mmCIF file of C-alpha atoms and ligand atoms in Angstrom:
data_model
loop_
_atom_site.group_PDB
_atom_site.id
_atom_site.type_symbol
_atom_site.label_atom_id
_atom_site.label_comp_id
_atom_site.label_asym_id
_atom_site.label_seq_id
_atom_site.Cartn_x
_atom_site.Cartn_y
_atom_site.Cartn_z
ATOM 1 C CA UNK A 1 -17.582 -10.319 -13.641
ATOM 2 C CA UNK A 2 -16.893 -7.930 -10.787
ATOM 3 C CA UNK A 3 -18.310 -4.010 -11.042
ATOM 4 C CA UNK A 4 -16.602 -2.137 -8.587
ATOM 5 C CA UNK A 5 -18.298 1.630 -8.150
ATOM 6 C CA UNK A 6 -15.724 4.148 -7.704
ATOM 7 C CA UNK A 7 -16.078 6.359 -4.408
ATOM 8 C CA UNK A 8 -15.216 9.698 -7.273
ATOM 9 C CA UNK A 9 -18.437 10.213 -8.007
ATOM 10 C CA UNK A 10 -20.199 9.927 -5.025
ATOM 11 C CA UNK A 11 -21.326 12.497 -2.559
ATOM 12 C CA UNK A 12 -18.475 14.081 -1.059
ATOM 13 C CA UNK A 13 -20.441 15.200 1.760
ATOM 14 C CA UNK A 14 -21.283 12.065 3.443
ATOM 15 C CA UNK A 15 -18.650 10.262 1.789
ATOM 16 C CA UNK A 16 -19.603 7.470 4.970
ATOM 17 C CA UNK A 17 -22.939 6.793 3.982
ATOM 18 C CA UNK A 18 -22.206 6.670 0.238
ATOM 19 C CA UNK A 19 -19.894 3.696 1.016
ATOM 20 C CA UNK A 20 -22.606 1.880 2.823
ATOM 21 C CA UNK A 21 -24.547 2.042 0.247
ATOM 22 C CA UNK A 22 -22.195 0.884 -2.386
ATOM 23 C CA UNK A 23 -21.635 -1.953 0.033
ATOM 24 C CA UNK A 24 -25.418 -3.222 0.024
ATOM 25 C CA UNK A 25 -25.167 -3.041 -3.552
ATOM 26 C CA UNK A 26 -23.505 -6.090 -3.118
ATOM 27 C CA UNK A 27 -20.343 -5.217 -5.077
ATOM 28 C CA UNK A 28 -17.469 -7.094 -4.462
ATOM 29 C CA UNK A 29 -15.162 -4.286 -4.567
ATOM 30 C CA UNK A 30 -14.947 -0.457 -4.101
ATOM 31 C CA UNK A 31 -12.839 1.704 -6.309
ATOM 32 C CA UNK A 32 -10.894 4.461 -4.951
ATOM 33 C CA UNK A 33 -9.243 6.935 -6.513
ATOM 34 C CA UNK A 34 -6.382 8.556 -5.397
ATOM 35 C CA UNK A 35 -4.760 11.740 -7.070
ATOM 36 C CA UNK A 36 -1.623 13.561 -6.367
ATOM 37 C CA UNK A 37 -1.678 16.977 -7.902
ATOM 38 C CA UNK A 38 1.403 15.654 -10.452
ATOM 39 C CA UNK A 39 0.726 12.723 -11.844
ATOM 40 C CA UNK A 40 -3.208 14.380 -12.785
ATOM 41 C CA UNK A 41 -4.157 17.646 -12.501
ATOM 42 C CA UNK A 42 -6.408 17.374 -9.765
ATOM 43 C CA UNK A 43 -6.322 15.821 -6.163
ATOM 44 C CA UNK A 44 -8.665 13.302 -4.138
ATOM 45 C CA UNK A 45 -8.823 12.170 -0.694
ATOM 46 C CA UNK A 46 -5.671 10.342 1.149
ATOM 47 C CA UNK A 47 -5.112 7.299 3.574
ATOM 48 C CA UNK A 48 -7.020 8.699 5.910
ATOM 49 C CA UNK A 49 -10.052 8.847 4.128
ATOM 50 C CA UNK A 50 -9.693 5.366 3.132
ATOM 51 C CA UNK A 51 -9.086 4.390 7.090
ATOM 52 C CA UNK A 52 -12.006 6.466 7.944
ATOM 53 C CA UNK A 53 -14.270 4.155 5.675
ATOM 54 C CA UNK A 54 -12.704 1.550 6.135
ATOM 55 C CA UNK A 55 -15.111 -0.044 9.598
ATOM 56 C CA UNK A 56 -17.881 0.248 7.259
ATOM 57 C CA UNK A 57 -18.330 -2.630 4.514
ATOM 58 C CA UNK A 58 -16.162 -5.839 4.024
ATOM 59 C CA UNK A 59 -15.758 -4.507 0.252
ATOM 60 C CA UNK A 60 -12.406 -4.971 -1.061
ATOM 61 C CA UNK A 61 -10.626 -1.968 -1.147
ATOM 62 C CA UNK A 62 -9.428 -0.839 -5.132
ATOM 63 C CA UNK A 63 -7.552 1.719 -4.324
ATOM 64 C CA UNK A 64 -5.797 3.443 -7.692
ATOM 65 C CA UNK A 65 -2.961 5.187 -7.028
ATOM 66 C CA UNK A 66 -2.817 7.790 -9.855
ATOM 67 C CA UNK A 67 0.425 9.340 -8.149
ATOM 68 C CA UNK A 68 3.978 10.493 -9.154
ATOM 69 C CA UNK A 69 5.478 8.675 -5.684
ATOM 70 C CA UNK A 70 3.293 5.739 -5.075
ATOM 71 C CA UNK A 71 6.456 4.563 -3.120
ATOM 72 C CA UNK A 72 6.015 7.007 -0.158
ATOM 73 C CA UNK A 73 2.030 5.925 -0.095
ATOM 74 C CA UNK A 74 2.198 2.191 -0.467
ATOM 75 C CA UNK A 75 2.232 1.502 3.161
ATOM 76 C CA UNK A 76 -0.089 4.061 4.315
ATOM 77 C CA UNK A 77 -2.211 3.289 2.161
ATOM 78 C CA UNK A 78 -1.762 -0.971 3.135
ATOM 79 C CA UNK A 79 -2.259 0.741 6.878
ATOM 80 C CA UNK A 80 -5.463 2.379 5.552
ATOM 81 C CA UNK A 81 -7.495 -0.836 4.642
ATOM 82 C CA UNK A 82 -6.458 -1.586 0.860
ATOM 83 C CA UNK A 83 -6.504 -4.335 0.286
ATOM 84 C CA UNK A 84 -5.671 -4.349 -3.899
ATOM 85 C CA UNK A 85 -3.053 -1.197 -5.107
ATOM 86 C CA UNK A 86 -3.245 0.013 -8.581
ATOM 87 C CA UNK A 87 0.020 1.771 -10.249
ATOM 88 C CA UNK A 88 0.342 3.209 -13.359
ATOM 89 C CA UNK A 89 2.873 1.679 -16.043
ATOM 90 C CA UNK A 90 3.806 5.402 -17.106
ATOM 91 C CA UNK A 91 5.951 5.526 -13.885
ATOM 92 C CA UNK A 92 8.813 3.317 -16.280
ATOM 93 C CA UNK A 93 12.013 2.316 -14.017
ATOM 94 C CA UNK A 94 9.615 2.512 -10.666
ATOM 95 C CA UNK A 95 7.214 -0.504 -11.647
ATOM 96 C CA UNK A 96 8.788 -3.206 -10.800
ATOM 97 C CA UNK A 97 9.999 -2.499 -7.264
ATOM 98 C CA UNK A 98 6.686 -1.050 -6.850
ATOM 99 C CA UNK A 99 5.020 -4.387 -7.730
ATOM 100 C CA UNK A 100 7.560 -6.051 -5.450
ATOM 101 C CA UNK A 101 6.404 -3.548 -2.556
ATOM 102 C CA UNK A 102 2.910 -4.255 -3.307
ATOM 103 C CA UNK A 103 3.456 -7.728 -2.704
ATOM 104 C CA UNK A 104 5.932 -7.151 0.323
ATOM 105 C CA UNK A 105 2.725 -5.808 2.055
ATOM 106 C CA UNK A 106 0.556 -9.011 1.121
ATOM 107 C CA UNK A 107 -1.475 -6.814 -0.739
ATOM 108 C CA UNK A 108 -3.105 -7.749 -4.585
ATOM 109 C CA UNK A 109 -1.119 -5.753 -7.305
ATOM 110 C CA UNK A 110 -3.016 -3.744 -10.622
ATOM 111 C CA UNK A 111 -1.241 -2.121 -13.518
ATOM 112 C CA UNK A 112 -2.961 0.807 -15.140
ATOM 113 C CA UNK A 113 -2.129 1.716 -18.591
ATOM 114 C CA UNK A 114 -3.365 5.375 -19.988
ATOM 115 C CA UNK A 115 -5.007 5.845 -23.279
ATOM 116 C CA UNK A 116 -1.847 6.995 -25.891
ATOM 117 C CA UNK A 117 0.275 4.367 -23.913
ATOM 118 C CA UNK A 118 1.404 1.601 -25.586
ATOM 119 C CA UNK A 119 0.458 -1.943 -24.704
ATOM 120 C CA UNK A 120 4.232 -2.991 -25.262
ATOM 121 C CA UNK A 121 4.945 -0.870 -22.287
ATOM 122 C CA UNK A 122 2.704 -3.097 -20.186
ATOM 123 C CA UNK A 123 3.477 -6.891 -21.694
ATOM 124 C CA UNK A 124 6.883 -7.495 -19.710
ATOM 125 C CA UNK A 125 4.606 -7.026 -16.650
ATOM 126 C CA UNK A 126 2.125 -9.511 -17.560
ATOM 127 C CA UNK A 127 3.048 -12.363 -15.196
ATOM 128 C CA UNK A 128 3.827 -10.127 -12.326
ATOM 129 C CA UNK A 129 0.182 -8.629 -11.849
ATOM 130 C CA UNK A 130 -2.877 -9.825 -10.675
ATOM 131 C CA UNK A 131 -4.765 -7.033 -12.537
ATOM 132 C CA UNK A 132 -4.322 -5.017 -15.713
ATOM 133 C CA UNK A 133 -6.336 -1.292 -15.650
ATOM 134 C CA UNK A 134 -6.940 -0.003 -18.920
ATOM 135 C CA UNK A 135 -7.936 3.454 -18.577
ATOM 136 C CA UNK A 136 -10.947 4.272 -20.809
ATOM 137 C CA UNK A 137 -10.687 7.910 -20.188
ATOM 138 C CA UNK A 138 -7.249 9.872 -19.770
ATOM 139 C CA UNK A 139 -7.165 10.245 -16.135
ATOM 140 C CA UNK A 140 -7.836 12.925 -13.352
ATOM 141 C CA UNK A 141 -11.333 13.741 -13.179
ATOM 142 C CA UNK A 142 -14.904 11.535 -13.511
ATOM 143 C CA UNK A 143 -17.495 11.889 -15.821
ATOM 144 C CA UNK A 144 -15.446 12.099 -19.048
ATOM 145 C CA UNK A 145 -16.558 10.336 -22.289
ATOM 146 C CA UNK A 146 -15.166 7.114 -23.007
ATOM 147 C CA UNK A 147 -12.407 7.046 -25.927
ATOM 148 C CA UNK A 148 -13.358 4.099 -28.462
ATOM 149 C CA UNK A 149 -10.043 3.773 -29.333
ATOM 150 C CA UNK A 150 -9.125 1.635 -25.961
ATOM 151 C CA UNK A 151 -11.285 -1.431 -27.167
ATOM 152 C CA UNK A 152 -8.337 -2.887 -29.129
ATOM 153 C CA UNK A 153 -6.323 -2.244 -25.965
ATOM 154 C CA UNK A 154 -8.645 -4.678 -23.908
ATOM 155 C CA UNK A 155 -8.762 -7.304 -26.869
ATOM 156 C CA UNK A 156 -4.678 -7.004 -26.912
ATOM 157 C CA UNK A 157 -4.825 -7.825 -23.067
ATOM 158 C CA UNK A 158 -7.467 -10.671 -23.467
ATOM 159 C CA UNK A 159 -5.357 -12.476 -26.332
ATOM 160 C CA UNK A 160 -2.075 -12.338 -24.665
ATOM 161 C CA UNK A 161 -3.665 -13.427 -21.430
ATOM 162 C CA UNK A 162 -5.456 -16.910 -23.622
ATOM 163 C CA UNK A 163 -1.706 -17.233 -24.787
ATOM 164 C CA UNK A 164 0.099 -17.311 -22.341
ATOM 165 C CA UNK A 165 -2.569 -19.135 -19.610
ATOM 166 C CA UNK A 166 -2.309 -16.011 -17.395
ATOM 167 C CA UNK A 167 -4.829 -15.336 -15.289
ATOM 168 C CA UNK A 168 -4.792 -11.321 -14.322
ATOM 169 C CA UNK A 169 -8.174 -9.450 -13.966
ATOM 170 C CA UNK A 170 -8.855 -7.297 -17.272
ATOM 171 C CA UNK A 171 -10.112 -3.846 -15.639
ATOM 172 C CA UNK A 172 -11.864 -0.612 -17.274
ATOM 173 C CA UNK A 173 -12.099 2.430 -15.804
ATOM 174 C CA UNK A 174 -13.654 5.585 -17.049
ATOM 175 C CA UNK A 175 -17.016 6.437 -18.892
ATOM 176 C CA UNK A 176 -18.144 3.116 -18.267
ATOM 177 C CA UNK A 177 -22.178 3.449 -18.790
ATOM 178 C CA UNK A 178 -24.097 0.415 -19.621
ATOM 179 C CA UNK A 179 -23.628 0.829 -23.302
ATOM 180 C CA UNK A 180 -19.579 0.926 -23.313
ATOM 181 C CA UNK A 181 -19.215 -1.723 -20.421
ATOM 182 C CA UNK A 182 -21.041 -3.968 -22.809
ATOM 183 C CA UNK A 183 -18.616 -2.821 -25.332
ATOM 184 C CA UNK A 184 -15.645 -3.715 -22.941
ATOM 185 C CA UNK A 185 -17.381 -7.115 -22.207
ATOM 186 C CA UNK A 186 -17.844 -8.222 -25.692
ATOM 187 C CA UNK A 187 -13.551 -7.232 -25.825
ATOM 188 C CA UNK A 188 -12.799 -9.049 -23.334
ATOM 189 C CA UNK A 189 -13.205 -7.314 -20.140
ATOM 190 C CA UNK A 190 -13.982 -8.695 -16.761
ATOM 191 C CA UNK A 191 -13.970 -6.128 -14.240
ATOM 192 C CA UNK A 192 -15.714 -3.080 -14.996
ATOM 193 C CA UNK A 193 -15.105 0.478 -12.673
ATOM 194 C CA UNK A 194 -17.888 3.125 -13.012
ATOM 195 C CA UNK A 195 -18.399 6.374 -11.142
ATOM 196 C CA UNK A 196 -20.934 8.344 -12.901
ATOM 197 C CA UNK A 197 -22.668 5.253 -14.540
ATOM 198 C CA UNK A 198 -23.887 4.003 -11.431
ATOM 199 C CA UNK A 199 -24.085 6.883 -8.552
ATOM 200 C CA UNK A 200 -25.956 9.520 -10.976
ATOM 201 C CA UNK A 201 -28.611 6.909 -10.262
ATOM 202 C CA UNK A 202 -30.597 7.135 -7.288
ATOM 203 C CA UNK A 203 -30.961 3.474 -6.566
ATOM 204 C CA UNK A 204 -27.692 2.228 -6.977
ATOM 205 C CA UNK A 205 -28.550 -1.521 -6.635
ATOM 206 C CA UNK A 206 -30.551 -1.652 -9.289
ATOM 207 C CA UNK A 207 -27.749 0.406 -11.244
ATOM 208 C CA UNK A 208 -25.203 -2.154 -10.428
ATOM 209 C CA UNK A 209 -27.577 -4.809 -11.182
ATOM 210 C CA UNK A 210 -28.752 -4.003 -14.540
ATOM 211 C CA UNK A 211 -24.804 -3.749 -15.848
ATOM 212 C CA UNK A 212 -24.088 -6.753 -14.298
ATOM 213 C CA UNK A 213 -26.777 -8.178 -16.428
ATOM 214 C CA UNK A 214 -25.530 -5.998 -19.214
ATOM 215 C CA UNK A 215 -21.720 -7.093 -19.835
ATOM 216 C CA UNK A 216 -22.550 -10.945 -18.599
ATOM 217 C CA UNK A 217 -25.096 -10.537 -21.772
ATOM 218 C CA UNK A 218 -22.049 -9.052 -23.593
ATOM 219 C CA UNK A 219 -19.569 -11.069 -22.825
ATOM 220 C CA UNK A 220 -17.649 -13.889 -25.231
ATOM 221 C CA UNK A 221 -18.973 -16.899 -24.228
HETATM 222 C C1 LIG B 301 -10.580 8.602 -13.472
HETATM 223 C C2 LIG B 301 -10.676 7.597 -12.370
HETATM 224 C C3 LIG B 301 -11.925 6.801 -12.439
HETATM 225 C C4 LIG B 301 -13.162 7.613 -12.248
HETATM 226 C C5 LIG B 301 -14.139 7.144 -13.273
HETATM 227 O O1 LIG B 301 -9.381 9.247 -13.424
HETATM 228 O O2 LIG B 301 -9.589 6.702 -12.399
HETATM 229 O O3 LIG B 301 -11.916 5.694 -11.548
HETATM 230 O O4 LIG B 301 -13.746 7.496 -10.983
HETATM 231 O O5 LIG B 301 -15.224 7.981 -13.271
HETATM 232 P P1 LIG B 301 -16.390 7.862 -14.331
HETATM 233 O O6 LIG B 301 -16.931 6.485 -14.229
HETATM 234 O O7 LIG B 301 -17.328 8.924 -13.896
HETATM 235 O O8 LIG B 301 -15.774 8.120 -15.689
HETATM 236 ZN ZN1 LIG B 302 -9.823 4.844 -11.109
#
């Protein structure tokens, strides 16, 4: 099980010191979001935040492209210290040579799927990604209430992944609390990416370490 607390919902003002302390949380990975003003209404931070931040934990960088052109950002991002890059299947005729840049530039490849997409869009990818991201929120901003409806999504990913002996990461991201990561768990999830859930609390290790507890609990055994 891997939570990875994503850098949205942390304190923009000392963005540096709220990645050092995700980092003694122990996580194994940091999730960061990166938004384009087209593909969401709304817009993040860039490469150079990520290579600013970088120097400062061995985390491995998530970084989730939630852009229109992740083909003009793939290598400055790479540059920037990612070290896994998330695309979203919505982009249609630019996945696949996306997926073969990712790999080009040695770097671990995620496919996101939004809530009204269909999971058929994402199947022929299945052997090509090390990750699927199913988006638990429609998205753009943090703090939004998880949509129920994506469970089925996240059993649909854990089946075809049993049947066909793949091996890809089965990611959430977006109102993941303790009480719908558990719900993601018991589906099938493995990898669970929270912003709010864990940084609106003041000790974030013990945050990080009561949901860990929570979705191992959860999960299928
Ligand atoms: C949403 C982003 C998420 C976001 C989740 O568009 O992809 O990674 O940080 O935030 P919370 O956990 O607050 O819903
Ligand atoms: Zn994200």
């Amino acid at each position: 099980m891997i939570i990875a607390p994503s850098l949205l919902a942390a304190n923009f003002t000392r963005l540096g010191a709220e990645a050092a302390r995700a980092s003694r949380t122990g996580a194994a990975w940091l999730h960061l979001d990166i938004m384009d003003g087209h593909f969401v209404p709304n817009i993040s931070f860039g490469p150079a935040v990520v290579k600013a931040i970088r120097p400062l934990t061995k985390m491995t960088f998530d970084v989730h492209l939630m852009c229109a052109r992740p083909d003009i950002l793939l290598e400055p991002f790479a540059k920037a210290g990612a070290d896994r890059m998330t695309i979203h299947v919505e982009l249609g005729p630019q996945v696949v040579p996306l997926i073969w840049k990712i790999r080009a530039l040695g770097r671990q490849v995620g496919l996101a799927i939004n809530p009204p997409t269909s999971m058929s869009e994402l199947e022929p990818h299945l052997e090509r990604v090390d990750s699927v991201l199913i988006m638990t929120v429609n998205p753009g901003f943090g703090g939004q209430e998880f949509i129920t409806e994506c469970l089925t999504k996240i059993q649909q990913a854990a089946a075809w992944r049993d049947q066909r002996r793949l091996s890809y990461r089965i990611a959430v991201d977006g109102g993941i609390h303790n009480s719908t990561a558990a719900s993601c768990a018991a589906a099938g999830a493995d990898t669970f990416i929270s912003g709010t859930g864990l940084f609106e609390h003041k000790n974030l290790t013990a945050a990080l370490a009561k949901m860990r507890k929570t979705v191992e609990a959860a999960a299928p055994k």
